[in-house]
mmCIF file of C-alpha atoms and ligand atoms in Angstrom:
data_model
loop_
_atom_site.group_PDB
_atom_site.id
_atom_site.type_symbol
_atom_site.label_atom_id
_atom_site.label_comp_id
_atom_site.label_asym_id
_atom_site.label_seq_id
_atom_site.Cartn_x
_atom_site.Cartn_y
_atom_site.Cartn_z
ATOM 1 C CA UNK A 290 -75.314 177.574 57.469
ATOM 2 C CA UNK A 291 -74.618 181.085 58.357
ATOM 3 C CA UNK A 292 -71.122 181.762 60.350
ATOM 4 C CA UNK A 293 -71.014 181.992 64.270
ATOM 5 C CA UNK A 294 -71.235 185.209 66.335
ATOM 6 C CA UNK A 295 -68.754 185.317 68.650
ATOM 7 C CA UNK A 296 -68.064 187.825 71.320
ATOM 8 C CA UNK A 297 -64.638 188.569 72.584
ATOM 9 C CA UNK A 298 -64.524 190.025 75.186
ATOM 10 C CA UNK A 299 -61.339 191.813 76.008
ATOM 11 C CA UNK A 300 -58.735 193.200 73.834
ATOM 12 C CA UNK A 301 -55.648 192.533 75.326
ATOM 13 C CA UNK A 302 -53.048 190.005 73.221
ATOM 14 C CA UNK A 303 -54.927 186.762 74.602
ATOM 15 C CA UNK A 304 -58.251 188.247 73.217
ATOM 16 C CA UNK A 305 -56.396 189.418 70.271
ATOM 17 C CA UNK A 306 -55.282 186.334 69.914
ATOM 18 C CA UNK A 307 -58.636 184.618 69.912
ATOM 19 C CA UNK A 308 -60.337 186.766 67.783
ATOM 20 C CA UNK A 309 -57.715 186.677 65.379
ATOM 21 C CA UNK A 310 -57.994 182.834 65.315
ATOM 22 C CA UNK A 311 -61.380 182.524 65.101
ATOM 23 C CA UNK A 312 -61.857 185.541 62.618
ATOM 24 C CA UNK A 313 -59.693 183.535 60.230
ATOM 25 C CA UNK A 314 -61.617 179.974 60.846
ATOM 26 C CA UNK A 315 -64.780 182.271 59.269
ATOM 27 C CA UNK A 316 -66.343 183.409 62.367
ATOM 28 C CA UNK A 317 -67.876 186.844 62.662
ATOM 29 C CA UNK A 318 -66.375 188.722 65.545
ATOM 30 C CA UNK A 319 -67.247 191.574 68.018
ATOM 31 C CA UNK A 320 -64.320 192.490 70.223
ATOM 32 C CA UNK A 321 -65.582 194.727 73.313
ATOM 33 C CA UNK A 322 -62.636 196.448 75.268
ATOM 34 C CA UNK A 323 -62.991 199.050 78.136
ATOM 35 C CA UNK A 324 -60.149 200.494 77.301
ATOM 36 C CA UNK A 325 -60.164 203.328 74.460
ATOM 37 C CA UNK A 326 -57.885 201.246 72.180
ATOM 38 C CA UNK A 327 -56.550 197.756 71.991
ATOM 39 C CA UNK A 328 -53.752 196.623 74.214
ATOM 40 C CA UNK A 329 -54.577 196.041 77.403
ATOM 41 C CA UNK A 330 -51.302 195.440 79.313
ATOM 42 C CA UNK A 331 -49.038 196.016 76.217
ATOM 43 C CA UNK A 332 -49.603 199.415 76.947
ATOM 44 C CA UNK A 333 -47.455 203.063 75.875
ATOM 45 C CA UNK A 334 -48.484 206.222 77.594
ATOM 46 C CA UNK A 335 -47.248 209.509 75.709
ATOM 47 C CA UNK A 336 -47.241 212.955 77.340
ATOM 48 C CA UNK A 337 -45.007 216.206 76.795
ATOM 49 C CA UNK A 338 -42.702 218.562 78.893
ATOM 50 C CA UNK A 339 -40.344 221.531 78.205
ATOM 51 C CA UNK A 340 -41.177 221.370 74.608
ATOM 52 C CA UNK A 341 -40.471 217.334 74.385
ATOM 53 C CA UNK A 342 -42.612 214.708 73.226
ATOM 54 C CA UNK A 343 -42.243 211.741 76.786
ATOM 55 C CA UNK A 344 -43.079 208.121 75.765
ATOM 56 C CA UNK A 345 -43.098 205.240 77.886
ATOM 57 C CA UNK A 346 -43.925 201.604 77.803
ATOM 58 C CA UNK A 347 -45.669 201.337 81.069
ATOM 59 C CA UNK A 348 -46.563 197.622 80.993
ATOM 60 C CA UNK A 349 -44.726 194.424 79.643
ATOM 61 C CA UNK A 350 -41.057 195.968 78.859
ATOM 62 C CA UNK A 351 -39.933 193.745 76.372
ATOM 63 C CA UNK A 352 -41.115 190.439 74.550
ATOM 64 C CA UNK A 353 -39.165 186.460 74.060
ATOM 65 C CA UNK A 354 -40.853 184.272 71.715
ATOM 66 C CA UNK A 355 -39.952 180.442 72.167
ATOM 67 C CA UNK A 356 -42.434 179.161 69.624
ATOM 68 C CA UNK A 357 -42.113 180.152 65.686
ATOM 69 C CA UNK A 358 -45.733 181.101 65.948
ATOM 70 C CA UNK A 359 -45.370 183.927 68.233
ATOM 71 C CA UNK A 360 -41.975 184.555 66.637
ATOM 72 C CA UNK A 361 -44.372 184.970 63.608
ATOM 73 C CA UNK A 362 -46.844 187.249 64.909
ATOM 74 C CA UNK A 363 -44.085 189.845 66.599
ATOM 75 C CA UNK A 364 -42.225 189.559 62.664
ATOM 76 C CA UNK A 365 -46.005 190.703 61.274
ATOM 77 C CA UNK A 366 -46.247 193.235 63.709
ATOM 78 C CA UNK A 367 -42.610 195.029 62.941
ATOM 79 C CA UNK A 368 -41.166 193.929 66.696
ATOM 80 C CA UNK A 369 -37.713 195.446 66.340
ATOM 81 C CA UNK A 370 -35.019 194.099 68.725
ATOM 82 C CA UNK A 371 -33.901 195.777 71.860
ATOM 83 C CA UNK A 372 -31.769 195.004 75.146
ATOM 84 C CA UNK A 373 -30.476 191.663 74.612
ATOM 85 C CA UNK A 374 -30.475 187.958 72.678
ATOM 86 C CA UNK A 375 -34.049 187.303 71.740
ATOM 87 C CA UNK A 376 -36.123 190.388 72.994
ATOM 88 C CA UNK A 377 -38.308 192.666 70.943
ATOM 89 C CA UNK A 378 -40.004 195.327 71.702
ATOM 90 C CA UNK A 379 -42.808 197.206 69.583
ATOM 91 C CA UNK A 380 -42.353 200.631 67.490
ATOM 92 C CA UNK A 381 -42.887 203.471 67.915
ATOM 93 C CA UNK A 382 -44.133 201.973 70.874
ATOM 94 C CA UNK A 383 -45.081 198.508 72.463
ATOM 95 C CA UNK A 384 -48.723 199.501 72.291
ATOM 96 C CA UNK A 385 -48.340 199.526 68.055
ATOM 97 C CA UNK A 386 -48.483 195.653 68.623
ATOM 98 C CA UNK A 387 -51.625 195.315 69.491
ATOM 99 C CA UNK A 388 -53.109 198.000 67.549
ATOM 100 C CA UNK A 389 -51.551 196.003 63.921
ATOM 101 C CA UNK A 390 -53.200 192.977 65.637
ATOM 102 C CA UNK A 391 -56.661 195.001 66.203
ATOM 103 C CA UNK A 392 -56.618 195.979 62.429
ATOM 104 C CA UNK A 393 -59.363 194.181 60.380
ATOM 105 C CA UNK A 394 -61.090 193.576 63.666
ATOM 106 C CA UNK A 395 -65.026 194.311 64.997
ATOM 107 C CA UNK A 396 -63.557 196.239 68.307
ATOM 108 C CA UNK A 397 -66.298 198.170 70.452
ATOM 109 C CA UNK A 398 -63.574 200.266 72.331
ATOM 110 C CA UNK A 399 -64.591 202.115 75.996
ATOM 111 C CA UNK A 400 -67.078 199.779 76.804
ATOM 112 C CA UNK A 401 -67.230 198.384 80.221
ATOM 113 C CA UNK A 402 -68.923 194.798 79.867
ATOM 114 C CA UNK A 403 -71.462 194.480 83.245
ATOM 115 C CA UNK A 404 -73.250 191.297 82.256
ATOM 116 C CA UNK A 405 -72.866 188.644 80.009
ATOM 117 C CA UNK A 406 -77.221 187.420 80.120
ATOM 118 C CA UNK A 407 -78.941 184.858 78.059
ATOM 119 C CA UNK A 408 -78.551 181.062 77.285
ATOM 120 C CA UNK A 409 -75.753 179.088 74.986
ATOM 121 C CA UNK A 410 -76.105 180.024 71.295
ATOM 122 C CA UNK A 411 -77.900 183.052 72.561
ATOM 123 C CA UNK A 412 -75.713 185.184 74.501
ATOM 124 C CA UNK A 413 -76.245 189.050 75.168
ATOM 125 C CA UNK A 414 -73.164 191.617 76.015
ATOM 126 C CA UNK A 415 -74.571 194.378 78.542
ATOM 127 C CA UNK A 416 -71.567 196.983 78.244
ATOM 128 C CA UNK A 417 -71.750 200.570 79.671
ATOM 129 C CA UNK A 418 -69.564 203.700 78.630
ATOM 130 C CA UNK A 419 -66.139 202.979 80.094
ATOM 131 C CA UNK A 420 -65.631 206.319 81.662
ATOM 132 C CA UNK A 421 -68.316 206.396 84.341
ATOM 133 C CA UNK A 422 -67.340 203.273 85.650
ATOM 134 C CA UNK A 423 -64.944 203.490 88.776
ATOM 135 C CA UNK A 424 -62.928 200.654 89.899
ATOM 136 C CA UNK A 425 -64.338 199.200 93.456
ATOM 137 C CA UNK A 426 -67.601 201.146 93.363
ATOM 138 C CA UNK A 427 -71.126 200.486 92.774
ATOM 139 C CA UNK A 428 -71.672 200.794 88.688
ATOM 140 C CA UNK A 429 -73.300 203.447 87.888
ATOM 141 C CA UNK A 430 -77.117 204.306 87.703
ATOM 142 C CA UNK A 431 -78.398 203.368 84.110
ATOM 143 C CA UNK A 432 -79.421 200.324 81.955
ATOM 144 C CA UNK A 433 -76.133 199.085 80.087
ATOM 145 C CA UNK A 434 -76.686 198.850 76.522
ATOM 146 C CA UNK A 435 -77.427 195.506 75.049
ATOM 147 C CA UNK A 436 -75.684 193.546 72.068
ATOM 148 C CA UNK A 437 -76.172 190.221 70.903
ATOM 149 C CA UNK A 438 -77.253 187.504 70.126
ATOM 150 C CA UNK A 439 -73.858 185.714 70.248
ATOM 151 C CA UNK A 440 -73.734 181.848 69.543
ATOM 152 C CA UNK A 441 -70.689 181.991 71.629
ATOM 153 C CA UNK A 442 -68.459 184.226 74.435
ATOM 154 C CA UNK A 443 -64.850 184.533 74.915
ATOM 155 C CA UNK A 444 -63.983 186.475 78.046
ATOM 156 C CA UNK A 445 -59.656 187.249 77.891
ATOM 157 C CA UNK A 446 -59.847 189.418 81.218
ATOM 158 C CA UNK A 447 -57.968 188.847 84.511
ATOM 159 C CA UNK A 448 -59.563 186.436 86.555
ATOM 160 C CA UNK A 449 -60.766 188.533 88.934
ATOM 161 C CA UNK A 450 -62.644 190.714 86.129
ATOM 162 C CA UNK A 451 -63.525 187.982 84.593
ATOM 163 C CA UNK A 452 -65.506 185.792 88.042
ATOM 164 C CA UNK A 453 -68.352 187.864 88.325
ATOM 165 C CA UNK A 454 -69.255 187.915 84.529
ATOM 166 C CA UNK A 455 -69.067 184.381 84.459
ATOM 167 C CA UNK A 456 -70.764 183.217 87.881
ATOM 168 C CA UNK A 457 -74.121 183.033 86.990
ATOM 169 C CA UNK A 458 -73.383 180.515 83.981
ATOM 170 C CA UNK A 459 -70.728 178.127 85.004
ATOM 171 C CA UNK A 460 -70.797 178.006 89.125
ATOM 172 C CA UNK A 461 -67.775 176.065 89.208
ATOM 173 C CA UNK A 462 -65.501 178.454 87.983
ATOM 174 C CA UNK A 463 -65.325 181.432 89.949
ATOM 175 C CA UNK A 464 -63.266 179.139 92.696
ATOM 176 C CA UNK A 465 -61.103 177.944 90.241
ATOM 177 C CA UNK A 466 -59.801 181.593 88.866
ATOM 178 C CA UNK A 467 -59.715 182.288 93.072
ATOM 179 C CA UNK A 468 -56.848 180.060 93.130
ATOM 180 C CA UNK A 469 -54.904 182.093 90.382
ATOM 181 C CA UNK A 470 -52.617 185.357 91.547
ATOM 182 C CA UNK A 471 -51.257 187.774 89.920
ATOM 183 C CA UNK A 472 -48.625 190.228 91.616
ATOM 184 C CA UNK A 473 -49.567 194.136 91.444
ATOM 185 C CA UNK A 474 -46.970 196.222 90.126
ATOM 186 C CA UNK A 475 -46.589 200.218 90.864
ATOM 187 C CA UNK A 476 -45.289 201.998 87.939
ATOM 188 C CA UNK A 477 -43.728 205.674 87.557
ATOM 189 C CA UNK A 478 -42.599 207.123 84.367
ATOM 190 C CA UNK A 479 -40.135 209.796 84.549
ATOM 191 C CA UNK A 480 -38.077 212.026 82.218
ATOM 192 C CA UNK A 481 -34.882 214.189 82.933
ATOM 193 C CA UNK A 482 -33.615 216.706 80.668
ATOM 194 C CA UNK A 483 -30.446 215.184 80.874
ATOM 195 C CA UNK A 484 -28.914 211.671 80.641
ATOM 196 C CA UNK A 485 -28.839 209.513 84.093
ATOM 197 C CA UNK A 486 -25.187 207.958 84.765
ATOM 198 C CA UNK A 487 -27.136 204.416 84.546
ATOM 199 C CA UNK A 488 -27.490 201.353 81.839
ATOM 200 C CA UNK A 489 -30.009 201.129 79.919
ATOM 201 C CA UNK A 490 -31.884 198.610 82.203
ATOM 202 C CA UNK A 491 -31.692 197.301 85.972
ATOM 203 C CA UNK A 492 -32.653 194.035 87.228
ATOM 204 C CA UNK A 493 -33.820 193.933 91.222
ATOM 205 C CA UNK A 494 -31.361 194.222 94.170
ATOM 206 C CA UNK A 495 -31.995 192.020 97.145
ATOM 207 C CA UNK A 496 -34.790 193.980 99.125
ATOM 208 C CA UNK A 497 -34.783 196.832 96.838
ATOM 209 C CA UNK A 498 -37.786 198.625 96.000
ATOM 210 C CA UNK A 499 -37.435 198.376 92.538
ATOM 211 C CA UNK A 500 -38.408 195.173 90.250
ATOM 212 C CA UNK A 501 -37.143 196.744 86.973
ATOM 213 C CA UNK A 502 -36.240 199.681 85.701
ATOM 214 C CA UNK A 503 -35.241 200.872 81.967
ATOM 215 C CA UNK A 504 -34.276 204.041 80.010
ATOM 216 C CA UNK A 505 -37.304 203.751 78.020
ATOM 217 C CA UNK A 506 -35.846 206.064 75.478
ATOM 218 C CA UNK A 507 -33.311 203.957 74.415
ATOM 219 C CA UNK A 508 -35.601 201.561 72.848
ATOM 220 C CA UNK A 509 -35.844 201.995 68.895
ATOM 221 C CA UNK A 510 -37.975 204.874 67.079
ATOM 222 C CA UNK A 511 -39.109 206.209 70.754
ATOM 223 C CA UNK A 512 -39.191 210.632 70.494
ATOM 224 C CA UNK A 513 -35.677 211.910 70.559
ATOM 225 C CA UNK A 514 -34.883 214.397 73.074
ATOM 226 C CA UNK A 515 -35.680 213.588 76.648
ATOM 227 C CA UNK A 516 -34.308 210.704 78.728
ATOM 228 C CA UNK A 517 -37.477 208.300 80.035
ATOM 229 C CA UNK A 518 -37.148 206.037 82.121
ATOM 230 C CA UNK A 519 -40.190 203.387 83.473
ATOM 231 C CA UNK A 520 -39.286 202.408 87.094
ATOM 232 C CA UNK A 521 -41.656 199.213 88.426
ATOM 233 C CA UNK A 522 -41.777 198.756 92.030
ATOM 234 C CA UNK A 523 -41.525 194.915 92.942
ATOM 235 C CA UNK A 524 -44.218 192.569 93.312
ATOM 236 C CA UNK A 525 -43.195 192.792 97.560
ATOM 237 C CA UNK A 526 -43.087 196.594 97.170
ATOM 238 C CA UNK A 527 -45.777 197.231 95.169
ATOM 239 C CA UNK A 528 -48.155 194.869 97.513
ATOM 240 C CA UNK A 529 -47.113 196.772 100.586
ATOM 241 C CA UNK A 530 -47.350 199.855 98.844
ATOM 242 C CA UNK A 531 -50.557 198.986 97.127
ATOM 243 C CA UNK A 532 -52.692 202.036 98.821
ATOM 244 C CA UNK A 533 -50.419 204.446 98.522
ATOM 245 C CA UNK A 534 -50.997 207.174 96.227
ATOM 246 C CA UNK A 535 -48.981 208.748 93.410
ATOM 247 C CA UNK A 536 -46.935 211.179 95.301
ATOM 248 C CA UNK A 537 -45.867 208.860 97.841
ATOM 249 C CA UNK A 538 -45.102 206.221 95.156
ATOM 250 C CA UNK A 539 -43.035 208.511 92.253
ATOM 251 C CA UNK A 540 -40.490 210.111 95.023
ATOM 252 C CA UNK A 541 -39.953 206.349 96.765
ATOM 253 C CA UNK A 542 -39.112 204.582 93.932
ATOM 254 C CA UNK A 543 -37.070 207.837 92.149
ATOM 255 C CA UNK A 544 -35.117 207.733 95.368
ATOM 256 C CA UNK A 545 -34.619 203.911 94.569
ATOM 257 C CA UNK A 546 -33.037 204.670 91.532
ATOM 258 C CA UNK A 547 -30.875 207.193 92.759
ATOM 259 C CA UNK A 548 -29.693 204.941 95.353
ATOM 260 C CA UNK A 549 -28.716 202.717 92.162
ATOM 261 C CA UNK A 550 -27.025 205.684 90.659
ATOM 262 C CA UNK A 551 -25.018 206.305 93.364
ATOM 263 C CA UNK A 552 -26.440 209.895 93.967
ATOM 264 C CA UNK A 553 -29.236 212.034 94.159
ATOM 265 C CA UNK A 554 -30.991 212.144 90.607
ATOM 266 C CA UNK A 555 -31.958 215.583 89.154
ATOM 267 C CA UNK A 556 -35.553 216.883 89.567
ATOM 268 C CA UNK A 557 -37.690 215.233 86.900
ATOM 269 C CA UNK A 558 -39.222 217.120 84.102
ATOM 270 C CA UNK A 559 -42.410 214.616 84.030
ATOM 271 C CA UNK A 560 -43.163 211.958 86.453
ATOM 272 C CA UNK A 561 -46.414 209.968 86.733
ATOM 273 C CA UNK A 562 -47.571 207.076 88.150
ATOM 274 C CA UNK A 563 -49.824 203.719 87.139
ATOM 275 C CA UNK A 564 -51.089 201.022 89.483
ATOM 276 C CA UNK A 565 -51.037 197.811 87.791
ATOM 277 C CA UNK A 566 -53.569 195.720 90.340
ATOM 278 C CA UNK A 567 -52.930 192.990 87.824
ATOM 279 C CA UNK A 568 -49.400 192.316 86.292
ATOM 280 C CA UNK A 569 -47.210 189.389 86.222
ATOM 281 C CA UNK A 570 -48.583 185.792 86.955
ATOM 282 C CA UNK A 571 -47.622 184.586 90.717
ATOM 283 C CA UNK A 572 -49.352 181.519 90.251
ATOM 284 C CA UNK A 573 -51.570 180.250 86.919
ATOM 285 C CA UNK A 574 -54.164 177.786 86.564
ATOM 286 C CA UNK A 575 -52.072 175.483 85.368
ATOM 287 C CA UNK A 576 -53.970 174.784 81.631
ATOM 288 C CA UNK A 577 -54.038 176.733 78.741
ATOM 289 C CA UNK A 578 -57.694 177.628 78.306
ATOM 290 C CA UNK A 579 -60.834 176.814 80.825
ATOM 291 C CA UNK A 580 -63.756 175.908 78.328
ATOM 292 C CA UNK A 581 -67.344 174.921 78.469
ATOM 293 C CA UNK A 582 -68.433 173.420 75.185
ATOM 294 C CA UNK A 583 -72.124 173.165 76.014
ATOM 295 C CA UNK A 584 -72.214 176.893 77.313
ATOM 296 C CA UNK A 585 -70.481 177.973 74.650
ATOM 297 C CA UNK A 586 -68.356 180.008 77.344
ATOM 298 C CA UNK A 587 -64.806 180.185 77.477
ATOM 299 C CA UNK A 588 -61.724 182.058 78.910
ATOM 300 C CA UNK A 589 -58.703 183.106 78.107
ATOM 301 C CA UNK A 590 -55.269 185.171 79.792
ATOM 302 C CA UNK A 591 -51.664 184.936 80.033
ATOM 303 C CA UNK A 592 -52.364 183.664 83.618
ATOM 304 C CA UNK A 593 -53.666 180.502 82.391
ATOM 305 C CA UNK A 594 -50.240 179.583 81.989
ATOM 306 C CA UNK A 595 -47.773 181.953 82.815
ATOM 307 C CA UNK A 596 -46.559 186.216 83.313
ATOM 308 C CA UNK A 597 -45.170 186.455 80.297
ATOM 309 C CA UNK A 598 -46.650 188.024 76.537
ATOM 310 C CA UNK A 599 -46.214 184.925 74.903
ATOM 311 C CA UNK A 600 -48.855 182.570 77.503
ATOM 312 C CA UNK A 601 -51.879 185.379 76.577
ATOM 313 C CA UNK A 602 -51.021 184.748 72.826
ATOM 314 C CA UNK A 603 -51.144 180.356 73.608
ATOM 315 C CA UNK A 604 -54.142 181.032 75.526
ATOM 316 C CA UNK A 605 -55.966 182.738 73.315
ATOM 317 C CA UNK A 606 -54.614 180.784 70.340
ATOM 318 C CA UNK A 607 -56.072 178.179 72.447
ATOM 319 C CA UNK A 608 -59.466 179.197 73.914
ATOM 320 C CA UNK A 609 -60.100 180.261 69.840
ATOM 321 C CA UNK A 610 -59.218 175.731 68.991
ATOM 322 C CA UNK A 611 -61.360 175.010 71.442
ATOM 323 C CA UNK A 612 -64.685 176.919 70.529
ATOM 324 C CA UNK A 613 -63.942 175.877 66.912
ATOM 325 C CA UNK A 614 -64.273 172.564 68.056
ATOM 326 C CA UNK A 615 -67.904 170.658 67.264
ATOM 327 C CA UNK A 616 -69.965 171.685 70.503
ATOM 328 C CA UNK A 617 -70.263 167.889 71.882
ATOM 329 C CA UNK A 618 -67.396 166.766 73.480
ATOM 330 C CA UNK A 619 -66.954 167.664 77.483
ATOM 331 C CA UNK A 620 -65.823 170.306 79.728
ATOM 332 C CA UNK A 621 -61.658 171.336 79.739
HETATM 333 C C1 FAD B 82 -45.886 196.228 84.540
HETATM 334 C C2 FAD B 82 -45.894 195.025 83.655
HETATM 335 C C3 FAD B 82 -44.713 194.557 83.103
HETATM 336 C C4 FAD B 82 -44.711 193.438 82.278
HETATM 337 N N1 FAD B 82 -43.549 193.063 81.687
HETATM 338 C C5 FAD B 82 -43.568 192.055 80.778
HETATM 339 C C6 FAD B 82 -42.398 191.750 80.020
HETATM 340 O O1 FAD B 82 -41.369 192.431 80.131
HETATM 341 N N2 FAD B 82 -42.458 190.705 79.140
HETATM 342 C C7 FAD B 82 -43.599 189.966 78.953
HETATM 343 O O2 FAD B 82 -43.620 189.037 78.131
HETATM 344 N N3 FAD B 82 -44.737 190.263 79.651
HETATM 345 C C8 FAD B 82 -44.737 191.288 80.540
HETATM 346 N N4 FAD B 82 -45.875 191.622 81.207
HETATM 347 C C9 FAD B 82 -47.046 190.744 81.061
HETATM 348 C C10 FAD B 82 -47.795 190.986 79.744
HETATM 349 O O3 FAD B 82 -48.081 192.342 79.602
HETATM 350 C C11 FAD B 82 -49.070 190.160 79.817
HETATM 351 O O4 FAD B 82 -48.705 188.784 79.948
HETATM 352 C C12 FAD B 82 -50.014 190.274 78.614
HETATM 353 O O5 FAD B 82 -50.028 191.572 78.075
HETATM 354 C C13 FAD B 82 -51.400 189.833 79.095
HETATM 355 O O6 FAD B 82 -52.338 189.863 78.037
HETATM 356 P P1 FAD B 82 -53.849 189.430 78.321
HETATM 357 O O7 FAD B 82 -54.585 189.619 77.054
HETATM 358 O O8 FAD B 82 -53.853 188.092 78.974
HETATM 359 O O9 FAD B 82 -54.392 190.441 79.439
HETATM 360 P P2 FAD B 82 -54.576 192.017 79.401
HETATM 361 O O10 FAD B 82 -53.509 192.648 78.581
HETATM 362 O O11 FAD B 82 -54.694 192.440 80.832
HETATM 363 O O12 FAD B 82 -55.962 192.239 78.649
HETATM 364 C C14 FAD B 82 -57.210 192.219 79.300
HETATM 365 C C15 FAD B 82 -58.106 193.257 78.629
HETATM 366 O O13 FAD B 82 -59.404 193.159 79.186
HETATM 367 C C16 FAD B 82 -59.958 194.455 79.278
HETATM 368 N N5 FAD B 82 -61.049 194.400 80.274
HETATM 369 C C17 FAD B 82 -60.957 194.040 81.591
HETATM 370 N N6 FAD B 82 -62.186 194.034 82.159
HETATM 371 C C18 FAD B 82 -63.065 194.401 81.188
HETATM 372 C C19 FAD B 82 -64.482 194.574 81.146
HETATM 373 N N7 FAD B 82 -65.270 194.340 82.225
HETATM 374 N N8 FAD B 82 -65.056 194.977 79.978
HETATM 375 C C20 FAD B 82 -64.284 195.189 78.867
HETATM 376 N N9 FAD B 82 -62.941 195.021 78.840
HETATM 377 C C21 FAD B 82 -62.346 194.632 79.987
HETATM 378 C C22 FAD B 82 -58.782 195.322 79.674
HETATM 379 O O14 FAD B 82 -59.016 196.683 79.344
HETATM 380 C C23 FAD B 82 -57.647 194.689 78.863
HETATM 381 O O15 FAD B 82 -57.472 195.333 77.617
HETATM 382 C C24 FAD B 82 -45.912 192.753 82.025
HETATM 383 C C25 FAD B 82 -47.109 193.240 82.563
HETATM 384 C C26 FAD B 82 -47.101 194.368 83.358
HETATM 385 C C27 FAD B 82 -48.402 194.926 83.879
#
């Protein structure tokens, strides 16, 4: 009997994850991100200023492992310890994590999946080039390209990315993922030429603007040179500052930090912004996996179970069980 094609689609650490698991039980994989490498929210942005190289971590900060498993994994991957009992971080940067995790895998990178189309144990991908796809608008003119057939599909995408792929097949779900949230999270990465008279990370003040913030640069085998820092607004901030745009955002939350400082910072030699519409997990689905064994469908996402690293690796770990599973028993 030949192997199963499986298509994963998203390349985050729950798809990862997934692939990873079901790679090794002898499936044949095809990983489709629309991102241009692996990652997803384990993410490091890299830019340059006054002759510097700039590097920051602009997603998940830092990673815990409570189970040897994931302990495991961030071992494989080199995780290297920084800012406390228990967390790791990845070097040179946390998106070299998912990268070591992507090697040996089938990835299709800057591909925008439109459509999943076909019938169980017969699946088609429709993906489009990543870059002419604009968040909130109409996709653009074209016919996406077509891939398959796939016995199976394994979506590990936000819930909200993931609904409208997954409508047409399994009805049921799309009011399910409704019920999940996940905060937003606004983002600026800034470096100084100098050292800020701060630690090397804050935790939130009562009604401050600012959720976390960390001298990026002190994390291990990061660019010597400048001082970076990542400054997230707060889930509260960052959803009443959702529609704001980048030069509102990087002096508001700068000013934040100076406020924690105790005085006015210097200007900035860099300072950017992201909008994370999807960050940390408010409130999960409450299971580690959803799974259809007779569509052969199944997702996967750290906000099956909870905002941290470590859920997206269970879930996937999970999702990746399940569809190795004989195809008979009933719907999770
Ligand atoms: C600002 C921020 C700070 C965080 N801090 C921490 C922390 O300190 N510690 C911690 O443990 N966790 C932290 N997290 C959470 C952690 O990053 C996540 O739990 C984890 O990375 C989620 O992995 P995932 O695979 O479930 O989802 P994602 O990483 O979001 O992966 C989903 C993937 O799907 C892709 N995709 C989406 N739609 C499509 C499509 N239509 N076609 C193709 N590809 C698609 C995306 O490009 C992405 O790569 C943080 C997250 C953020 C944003």
């Amino acid at each position: 009997m030949s192997p199963p094609r499986i298509a994963v689609i998203g390349a985050g650490l729950a798809g990862l994850s997934c692939a990873r698991a079901l790679q090794a039980r002898g499936a044949v994989i095809r990983l489709f991100d629309k991102g241009r490498a692996a990652g997803g929210r384990l993410a490091t942005r890299r830019a340059e200023a006054a002759g510097l190289p700039l590097q920051f971590d602009h997603g998940a900060q830092y990673l815990t492992a409570r189970s040897e498993g994931f302990a495991a994994l961030l071992r494989e991957c080199g995780a290297a310890p920084w800012g406390g009992p228990g967390r790791l971080v990845g070097t040179p940067g946390m998106s070299a994590l998912p990268r070591r995790l992507a090697a040996g895998l089938d990835l299709v990178a800057a591909r925008h999946v439109t459509a999943i189309e076909g019938a169980p144990g017969a699946w088609v991908v429709r993906h489009l080039d990543a870059t002419t796809v604009r968040p909130g608008r109409p996709l653009p003119p074209g016919v996406p390209a077509r891939e398959g057939p796939f016995d199976a599909v394994a979506l590990a995408l936000p819930p909200e990315q993931a609904a409208p792929l997954v409508a047409p097949h399994a009805p049921s779900w799309p009011a399910r993922l409704a019920a999940v949230r996940l905060a937003p999270c606004w983002t600026v990465m800034a470096a100084f030429a100098a050292p800020l008279p701060l630690p090397d990370s804050l935790r939130p003040e009562e009604d401050g603007a600012i959720g976390w913030a960390a001298r990026d640069s002190s994390k291990p085998g990061r660019p010597a040179g400048a001082e970076c820092w990542v400054v997230q607004g707060g889930p509260d901030w960052s959803r009443a500052h959702l529609e704001d745009t980048p030069e509102q955002v990087i002096p508001a939350l700068l000013a934040a930090l100076g406020a924690r400082a105790g005085r006015d910072l210097p200007a900035p030699i860099h300072a950017a912004a992201h909008r994370w519409r999807y960050s940390l997990v408010e409130a999960p689905l409450g299971q580690p996996c959803l799974h259809d064994p007779a569509l052969r469908l199944g997702l996967a996402g750290d906000w099956c179970l909870a905002g941290r690293a470590e859920s997206a690796f269970e879930s996937g770990t999970a999702l990746a069980a399940a569809m190795a599973q004989p195809h008979a028993d009933r719907a999770a």
